Short mmCIF file of C-alpha atoms in Angstrom, two decimals:
data_model
loop_
_atom_site.label_atom_id
_atom_site.label_comp_id
_atom_site.label_asym_id
_atom_site.label_seq_id
_atom_site.Cartn_x
_atom_site.Cartn_y
_atom_site.Cartn_z
CA MET X 1 5.23 16.59 -22.89
CA ILE X 2 3.70 17.78 -19.60
CA HIS X 3 6.92 16.92 -17.79
CA ARG X 4 8.99 18.90 -20.31
CA LYS X 5 6.65 21.88 -20.01
CA ARG X 6 7.02 21.84 -16.23
CA ILE X 7 10.81 21.74 -16.54
CA LEU X 8 10.81 24.71 -18.92
CA GLN X 9 8.52 26.66 -16.57
CA GLN X 10 10.77 26.07 -13.58
CA SER X 11 13.87 26.87 -15.66
CA GLY X 12 12.36 30.21 -16.65
CA ILE X 13 11.49 31.05 -13.05
CA PHE X 14 15.01 30.12 -11.93
CA ILE X 15 16.65 32.40 -14.53
CA LYS X 16 14.36 35.32 -13.62
CA GLN X 17 15.11 34.98 -9.92
CA ASN X 18 18.82 34.20 -10.42
CA PRO X 19 19.95 36.39 -13.36
CA GLY X 20 23.59 35.98 -12.37
CA GLU X 21 23.48 32.32 -13.42
CA ALA X 22 21.95 32.96 -16.86
CA HIS X 23 25.32 33.29 -18.60
CA LEU X 24 26.54 29.79 -17.68
CA THR X 25 27.13 27.47 -20.63
CA ILE X 26 26.97 23.67 -20.72
CA ASP X 27 30.76 23.45 -20.70
CA GLU X 28 31.00 25.75 -17.68
CA LEU X 29 28.41 23.71 -15.80
CA ARG X 30 30.31 20.51 -16.55
CA GLU X 31 33.55 22.11 -15.37
CA MET X 32 31.88 23.20 -12.12
CA ALA X 33 30.60 19.68 -11.52
CA ALA X 34 34.01 18.14 -12.22
CA SER X 35 35.78 20.52 -9.82
CA ASP X 36 33.20 20.19 -7.02
CA ASN X 37 32.32 23.89 -7.27
CA SER X 38 28.66 23.27 -8.01
CA ALA X 39 27.33 22.95 -4.43
CA LEU X 40 25.98 26.51 -4.24
CA LEU X 41 24.35 26.34 -7.66
CA MET X 42 22.83 22.92 -6.98
CA SER X 43 21.38 24.08 -3.67
CA LYS X 44 19.61 26.85 -5.57
CA VAL X 45 18.47 24.60 -8.41
CA SER X 46 17.15 21.85 -6.12
CA ARG X 47 14.43 24.15 -4.77
CA TYR X 48 13.04 24.52 -8.28
CA ILE X 49 13.52 20.88 -9.24
CA GLY X 50 11.39 20.01 -6.22
CA ASN X 51 8.39 21.44 -8.08
CA ILE X 52 8.83 19.02 -10.99
CA ALA X 53 6.83 15.85 -10.33
CA GLY X 54 8.82 12.64 -10.52
CA THR X 55 12.25 14.06 -9.67
CA ASN X 56 14.14 12.92 -6.57
CA ALA X 57 13.91 16.46 -5.18
CA TYR X 58 10.14 16.35 -5.65
CA TRP X 59 9.81 13.08 -3.73
CA ASN X 60 12.07 14.41 -0.97
CA LYS X 61 9.70 17.36 -0.62
CA VAL X 62 6.74 14.99 -0.49
CA ARG X 63 8.49 13.00 2.22
CA GLU X 64 8.92 16.06 4.41
CA GLU X 65 5.29 17.04 3.91
CA LEU X 66 4.15 13.55 4.90
CA LYS X 67 6.37 13.57 7.98
CA ALA X 68 4.82 16.90 8.98
CA ILE X 69 1.30 15.47 8.64
CA ILE X 70 2.13 12.46 10.82
CA THR X 71 3.89 14.64 13.40
CA ASN X 72 0.90 16.99 13.70
CA VAL X 73 -2.08 14.62 13.52
CA GLY X 74 -0.58 11.28 14.51
CA ALA X 75 0.13 8.02 12.72
CA PRO X 76 -2.33 6.85 10.05
CA THR X 77 -4.75 4.02 10.70
CA LEU X 78 -4.15 1.96 7.60
CA PHE X 79 -2.12 1.38 4.46
CA PHE X 80 -3.93 0.56 1.24
CA THR X 81 -3.05 -0.62 -2.25
CA PHE X 82 -5.17 -0.61 -5.39
CA SER X 83 -4.14 -2.52 -8.51
CA SER X 84 -5.57 -2.21 -11.98
CA ALA X 85 -7.78 -4.77 -13.73
CA ASP X 86 -7.13 -2.99 -17.01
CA MET X 87 -7.69 -6.17 -19.01
CA HIS X 88 -11.19 -6.61 -17.58
CA TRP X 89 -12.96 -3.43 -16.43
CA PRO X 90 -15.99 -3.01 -18.73
CA GLU X 91 -16.17 0.76 -18.14
CA LEU X 92 -12.59 1.12 -19.39
CA HIS X 93 -13.04 -0.99 -22.50
CA ALA X 94 -16.25 0.83 -23.34
CA LEU X 95 -14.04 3.90 -23.88
CA PHE X 96 -12.28 2.00 -26.67
CA GLY X 97 -15.59 1.44 -28.44
CA ALA X 98 -15.33 -2.27 -27.73
CA ASN X 99 -18.25 -4.62 -27.27
CA THR X 100 -17.26 -5.49 -23.72
CA GLY X 101 -19.42 -8.59 -23.64
CA ASN X 102 -17.91 -10.24 -26.72
CA ALA X 103 -14.36 -8.84 -26.85
CA THR X 104 -11.65 -11.50 -26.84
CA SER X 105 -8.79 -11.42 -24.35
CA GLU X 106 -6.41 -10.56 -27.19
CA ALA X 107 -8.59 -7.62 -28.25
CA ARG X 108 -8.66 -6.37 -24.68
CA ARG X 109 -4.90 -6.69 -24.41
CA GLN X 110 -4.35 -4.72 -27.61
CA ASN X 111 -6.75 -2.01 -26.44
CA VAL X 112 -4.68 -1.57 -23.28
CA ILE X 113 -1.35 -1.63 -25.12
CA ASN X 114 -2.48 0.84 -27.77
CA ASN X 115 -4.09 3.31 -25.36
CA PRO X 116 -1.89 3.67 -22.24
CA HIS X 117 -2.93 7.31 -21.79
CA ILE X 118 -6.61 6.35 -21.57
CA VAL X 119 -5.82 3.50 -19.17
CA ASP X 120 -3.90 5.83 -16.85
CA TRP X 121 -6.57 8.53 -17.02
CA PHE X 122 -9.33 6.03 -16.28
CA PHE X 123 -7.45 4.55 -13.32
CA THR X 124 -6.79 7.94 -11.71
CA GLN X 125 -10.40 9.05 -12.20
CA ARG X 126 -11.77 5.78 -10.85
CA LEU X 127 -9.44 5.88 -7.86
CA GLU X 128 -10.17 9.48 -6.85
CA LYS X 129 -13.92 8.87 -6.92
CA PHE X 130 -13.64 5.54 -5.14
CA VAL X 131 -11.37 6.90 -2.40
CA LYS X 132 -13.92 9.61 -1.66
CA HIS X 133 -16.74 7.07 -1.39
CA TRP X 134 -14.80 4.34 0.41
CA LEU X 135 -12.55 6.31 2.74
CA TYR X 136 -14.66 9.36 3.54
CA ASP X 137 -18.32 8.49 2.97
CA THR X 138 -18.05 4.95 4.37
CA LEU X 139 -15.06 4.62 6.70
CA GLY X 140 -15.01 8.23 7.89
CA ALA X 141 -11.44 9.21 7.04
CA LYS X 142 -9.78 12.27 8.56
CA TRP X 143 -7.02 12.55 5.95
CA HIS X 144 -5.33 10.43 3.31
CA TRP X 145 -2.27 10.39 1.08
CA PHE X 146 -1.39 8.23 -1.91
CA ARG X 147 0.95 8.00 -4.88
CA TYR X 148 0.89 6.19 -8.20
CA GLU X 149 3.47 3.69 -9.37
CA TYR X 150 3.97 1.50 -12.41
CA GLN X 151 4.72 -2.21 -12.65
CA GLY X 152 7.30 -3.64 -15.01
CA ARG X 153 4.76 -4.08 -17.80
CA GLY X 154 3.63 -0.47 -17.35
CA SER X 155 0.41 -1.15 -15.44
CA ILE X 156 -0.48 1.64 -13.02
CA HIS X 157 -1.27 0.99 -9.35
CA CYS X 158 -1.57 3.02 -6.18
CA HIS X 159 -0.15 2.89 -2.65
CA GLY X 160 -1.53 5.09 0.10
CA THR X 161 -2.39 5.62 3.72
CA ALA X 162 -5.28 7.14 5.67
CA LYS X 163 -6.31 8.19 9.16
CA LEU X 164 -9.81 7.19 10.27
CA ASN X 165 -11.82 9.22 12.77
CA ASN X 166 -12.78 6.11 14.74
CA ASP X 167 -9.16 4.98 15.18
CA PRO X 168 -9.06 3.90 18.86
CA GLY X 169 -5.38 4.82 19.10
CA LEU X 170 -3.90 1.63 17.69
CA CYS X 171 -0.27 2.64 18.20
CA GLN X 172 -0.81 3.67 21.83
CA LEU X 173 -2.86 0.54 22.53
CA THR X 174 -0.09 -1.60 21.06
CA GLN X 175 2.42 0.04 23.40
CA THR X 176 0.12 -0.73 26.35
CA ALA X 177 -0.19 -4.32 25.16
CA LEU X 178 3.60 -4.57 24.89
CA LYS X 179 3.97 -3.29 28.44
CA GLY X 180 1.57 -6.01 29.59
CA PHE X 181 3.45 -8.63 27.56
CA LEU X 182 6.75 -7.63 29.20
CA ALA X 183 5.12 -7.62 32.64
CA GLN X 184 3.87 -11.17 32.08
CA LYS X 185 7.31 -12.22 30.84
CA PHE X 186 8.98 -10.71 33.91
CA LYS X 187 6.46 -12.36 36.23
CA ASP X 188 7.01 -15.76 34.61
CA GLU X 189 10.80 -15.51 34.81
CA ASN X 190 11.12 -14.09 38.32
CA ASP X 191 9.89 -14.94 41.81
CA CYS X 192 8.06 -11.76 42.85
CA SER X 193 6.63 -11.27 46.33
CA ASP X 194 4.30 -8.44 45.27
CA THR X 195 2.83 -8.66 41.78
CA THR X 196 0.11 -6.02 42.15
CA GLU X 197 1.64 -3.56 39.71
CA LEU X 198 2.59 -6.30 37.28
CA ASP X 199 -0.93 -7.72 37.36
CA GLN X 200 -2.37 -4.29 36.61
CA ASP X 201 -0.07 -3.91 33.61
CA ILE X 202 -0.93 -7.41 32.41
CA GLU X 203 -4.67 -6.75 32.65
CA ALA X 204 -4.40 -3.37 30.91
CA GLY X 205 -2.24 -4.95 28.22
CA GLN X 206 -4.74 -7.71 27.56
CA LYS X 207 -7.60 -5.23 27.25
CA ALA X 208 -5.54 -3.11 24.86
CA ALA X 209 -4.66 -6.15 22.74
CA ASP X 210 -8.33 -7.19 22.62
CA THR X 211 -9.32 -3.69 21.45
CA VAL X 212 -6.70 -3.76 18.68
CA CYS X 213 -7.83 -7.20 17.50
CA GLN X 214 -11.51 -6.24 17.53
CA TYR X 215 -10.75 -3.17 15.43
CA VAL X 216 -8.69 -5.21 12.97
CA ASP X 217 -11.53 -7.72 12.60
CA TRP X 218 -13.92 -4.83 11.90
CA LEU X 219 -11.64 -3.25 9.32
CA LEU X 220 -10.26 -6.17 7.31
CA SER X 221 -10.42 -9.92 6.78
CA THR X 222 -8.40 -12.92 5.67
CA VAL X 223 -11.31 -15.34 5.87
CA ASN X 224 -12.54 -17.00 2.68
CA PRO X 225 -16.18 -18.20 2.80
CA ASN X 226 -15.44 -20.76 0.09
CA PRO X 227 -11.73 -21.52 -0.42
CA PRO X 228 -10.96 -23.19 -3.76
CA ASP X 229 -8.79 -25.79 -2.02
CA GLU X 230 -11.95 -27.33 -0.56
CA GLU X 231 -13.16 -28.00 -4.13
CA MET X 232 -16.62 -26.54 -3.49
CA TRP X 233 -16.10 -23.34 -5.47
CA ILE X 234 -16.96 -23.29 -9.18
CA ARG X 235 -15.01 -20.88 -11.38
CA PRO X 236 -17.43 -18.43 -13.06
CA GLU X 237 -17.66 -18.27 -16.84
CA VAL X 238 -17.27 -14.48 -16.80
CA HIS X 239 -14.35 -13.00 -14.88
CA PRO X 240 -15.81 -11.07 -11.90
CA CYS X 241 -13.74 -7.98 -12.78
CA GLN X 242 -15.64 -7.80 -16.07
CA ARG X 243 -18.86 -7.19 -14.16
CA SER X 244 -19.91 -3.81 -12.85
CA HIS X 245 -20.80 -3.63 -9.17
CA HIS X 246 -24.10 -1.89 -9.98
CA ASP X 247 -25.19 -4.74 -12.28
CA ILE X 248 -24.93 -7.48 -9.66
CA PRO X 249 -28.29 -8.38 -8.09
CA GLU X 250 -28.55 -8.58 -4.33
CA HIS X 251 -28.88 -12.37 -4.24
CA GLU X 252 -25.56 -12.73 -6.11
CA LYS X 253 -23.52 -10.36 -3.92
CA GLN X 254 -22.08 -13.12 -1.72
CA SER X 255 -21.11 -15.38 -4.63
CA ASP X 256 -19.61 -12.35 -6.40
CA TYR X 257 -17.53 -11.65 -3.28
CA VAL X 258 -16.24 -15.23 -3.23
CA ASP X 259 -15.43 -15.13 -6.96
CA LEU X 260 -13.38 -11.97 -6.49
CA LEU X 261 -11.54 -13.47 -3.52
CA ASN X 262 -10.61 -16.60 -5.40
CA MET X 263 -9.66 -14.92 -8.67
CA VAL X 264 -7.88 -11.70 -7.67
CA GLN X 265 -7.03 -11.86 -3.95
CA ARG X 266 -5.12 -15.12 -3.65
CA HIS X 267 -1.33 -15.25 -3.98
CA THR X 268 -1.20 -18.60 -5.74
CA ARG X 269 2.17 -18.48 -7.48
CA CYS X 270 5.59 -17.71 -6.08
CA SER X 271 8.49 -17.23 -8.50
CA THR X 272 12.00 -15.81 -8.49
CA SER X 273 10.94 -13.20 -11.03
CA TYR X 274 8.33 -11.79 -8.66
CA CYS X 275 8.39 -12.61 -4.97
CA LEU X 276 10.91 -15.31 -4.07
CA ARG X 277 13.97 -13.83 -2.38
CA LYS X 278 16.93 -15.19 -0.44
CA LYS X 279 18.52 -13.25 2.40
CA SER X 280 22.29 -13.13 2.67
CA ASN X 281 22.30 -15.27 5.82
CA GLU X 282 19.81 -17.84 4.50
CA THR X 283 19.96 -20.61 1.92
CA GLU X 284 16.24 -21.02 1.23
CA LEU X 285 14.15 -18.86 -1.08
CA LYS X 286 11.17 -17.28 0.66
CA CYS X 287 8.19 -15.25 -0.51
CA ARG X 288 8.73 -11.58 0.29
CA PHE X 289 5.00 -11.31 1.01
CA HIS X 290 5.32 -14.21 3.51
CA PHE X 291 2.93 -16.57 1.71
CA PRO X 292 1.72 -19.14 2.55
CA PHE X 293 0.51 -18.05 6.00
CA ASP X 294 -0.46 -20.39 8.81
CA ILE X 295 -4.14 -20.99 9.43
CA CYS X 296 -5.26 -19.06 12.51
CA PRO X 297 -8.61 -19.46 14.34
CA LYS X 298 -8.56 -16.02 15.98
CA THR X 299 -6.95 -12.63 15.38
CA LYS X 300 -4.15 -11.96 17.85
CA LEU X 301 -1.43 -9.45 18.63
CA GLU X 302 2.04 -10.95 18.90
CA PHE X 303 5.44 -9.55 19.86
CA GLU X 304 8.63 -10.90 18.36
CA LYS X 305 12.10 -10.16 19.65
CA ILE X 306 14.32 -8.19 17.30
CA HIS X 307 17.83 -6.75 17.52
CA SER X 308 19.00 -6.26 21.10
CA SER X 309 21.71 -3.83 22.17
CA GLY X 310 23.41 -4.62 25.45
CA ASP X 311 20.93 -5.66 28.11
CA ASN X 312 17.99 -3.97 26.37
CA GLU X 313 15.48 -6.17 24.59
CA HIS X 314 13.40 -4.81 21.73
CA TYR X 315 10.17 -6.25 20.40
CA ARG X 316 8.18 -5.71 17.24
CA ALA X 317 4.39 -5.95 17.27
CA LYS X 318 2.68 -8.07 14.64
CA ILE X 319 -0.98 -8.66 13.87
CA VAL X 320 -1.86 -12.26 13.06
CA THR X 321 -5.33 -12.23 11.52
CA LYS X 322 -8.02 -14.85 11.72
CA ARG X 323 -7.43 -16.98 8.63
CA ASN X 324 -8.75 -20.11 6.94
CA ASP X 325 -6.95 -19.63 3.60
CA SER X 326 -3.15 -19.64 3.61
CA ARG X 327 -2.97 -17.84 0.24
CA LEU X 328 -5.55 -15.11 0.79
CA ASN X 329 -4.43 -11.48 0.89
CA ASN X 330 -5.80 -8.92 3.37
CA HIS X 331 -8.96 -7.26 2.11
CA GLN X 332 -12.18 -5.54 3.04
CA GLN X 333 -15.36 -6.72 1.36
CA LEU X 334 -16.64 -3.26 0.40
CA GLN X 335 -13.19 -2.26 -0.86
CA LEU X 336 -12.88 -5.40 -2.99
CA GLN X 337 -16.39 -5.49 -4.43
CA GLY X 338 -16.41 -1.77 -5.14
CA TRP X 339 -12.96 -1.56 -6.71
CA ARG X 340 -13.21 -4.91 -8.53
CA ALA X 341 -9.50 -5.64 -8.80
CA ASN X 342 -6.73 -6.79 -6.50
CA CYS X 343 -6.36 -4.57 -3.45
CA ASP X 344 -4.75 -4.66 -0.05
CA ILE X 345 -5.32 -3.13 3.38
CA GLN X 346 -3.04 -3.19 6.44
CA VAL X 347 -3.43 -1.63 9.88
CA VAL X 348 -0.76 0.60 11.41
CA ILE X 349 0.19 -0.42 14.96
CA ASP X 350 3.74 0.94 15.26
CA HIS X 351 4.22 4.72 14.99
CA TYR X 352 7.98 4.71 14.48
CA ALA X 353 8.01 1.87 11.95
CA CYS X 354 5.19 3.64 10.12
CA VAL X 355 7.10 6.93 9.88
CA GLU X 356 10.24 5.15 8.73
CA TYR X 357 8.40 3.10 6.11
CA LEU X 358 6.22 5.90 4.79
CA THR X 359 8.89 8.55 4.55
CA LYS X 360 11.24 6.12 2.83
CA TYR X 361 8.48 5.03 0.47
CA ALA X 362 7.34 8.57 -0.25
CA ALA X 363 10.86 9.57 -1.28
CA LYS X 364 11.37 6.62 -3.64
CA GLY X 365 11.88 7.93 -7.16
CA GLU X 366 10.56 6.28 -10.28
CA PRO X 367 13.02 4.14 -12.28
CA ARG X 368 14.14 5.43 -15.66
CA SER X 369 12.03 4.20 -18.57
CA PRO X 370 13.85 1.77 -20.89
CA ILE X 371 14.89 2.96 -24.34
CA TYR X 372 13.86 0.79 -27.27
#
């Protein structure tokens, strides 16, 4: 209904500002499209369609706005994702008049199915308040951007990015580290009489890499204090997402953190319907999220060789985080315990890859809803 109202508003504005097009009928418009004479009209219309949320023109406009932000203030510090625990959140189910302590899983499921408008409203309200507390009041964000999307079953989630004021210049530091990496590679492969300049680049690169890794360790984690594979963790009777953060006593905060990690942050199942993919030049199915990861005792910055043109070699930077759980997703403890649902956080260390990814992602339109 809101979408239709917005379309009618923009249509009215278009007719007022372009009275010469008001006489066109449906048949005439179809004839123009068939004869490729619609370019001028479409160029006019697209400016108005760009004001209608959800259209391709709208997302193209968002993409250009996001590119302008990154160009003016630099690359963001992090990407973030927030999923919905709509089957569990007690604050949400209280809106349905449900006894959140005794409601069955089937009752919760029906509440969500029967009230999608309330679920969406609650998610957006929860997210906007949480982003203010988490990003600005706690992490000290300079700016942020996010968009909502919907999973196949209709569950809302959010993808976004933010720039933090204490960002040490991760992209620039990564370039310095790459320069040091290449200097070390050149030194190892060649017999150099004077290595003074190379040694300076190597030292500067190592310091830059250490700074990046220290910042990553401060911002996020892939360490599990009590992995379920070690058979020391006991599954709680009440799902942790059904508990409010404010109701958890101080002495239970650590166990609550572990429960959330083991129940919402681990990628335990790979399937062809979700994450298993096969590239055209490969025969083996692989998880598109790269699970399971290798165990790693220390966070490190690595460079992997990618497509080379001629004699030029190109490398892509990659953060390998300290990890003791091969199935654990990136997270931050405050983010996870405050949001109380699956979430994700990634650092941005490559300016150009960031711009390419974000602008492509920002312009991605929503798929058409199925008709039943």
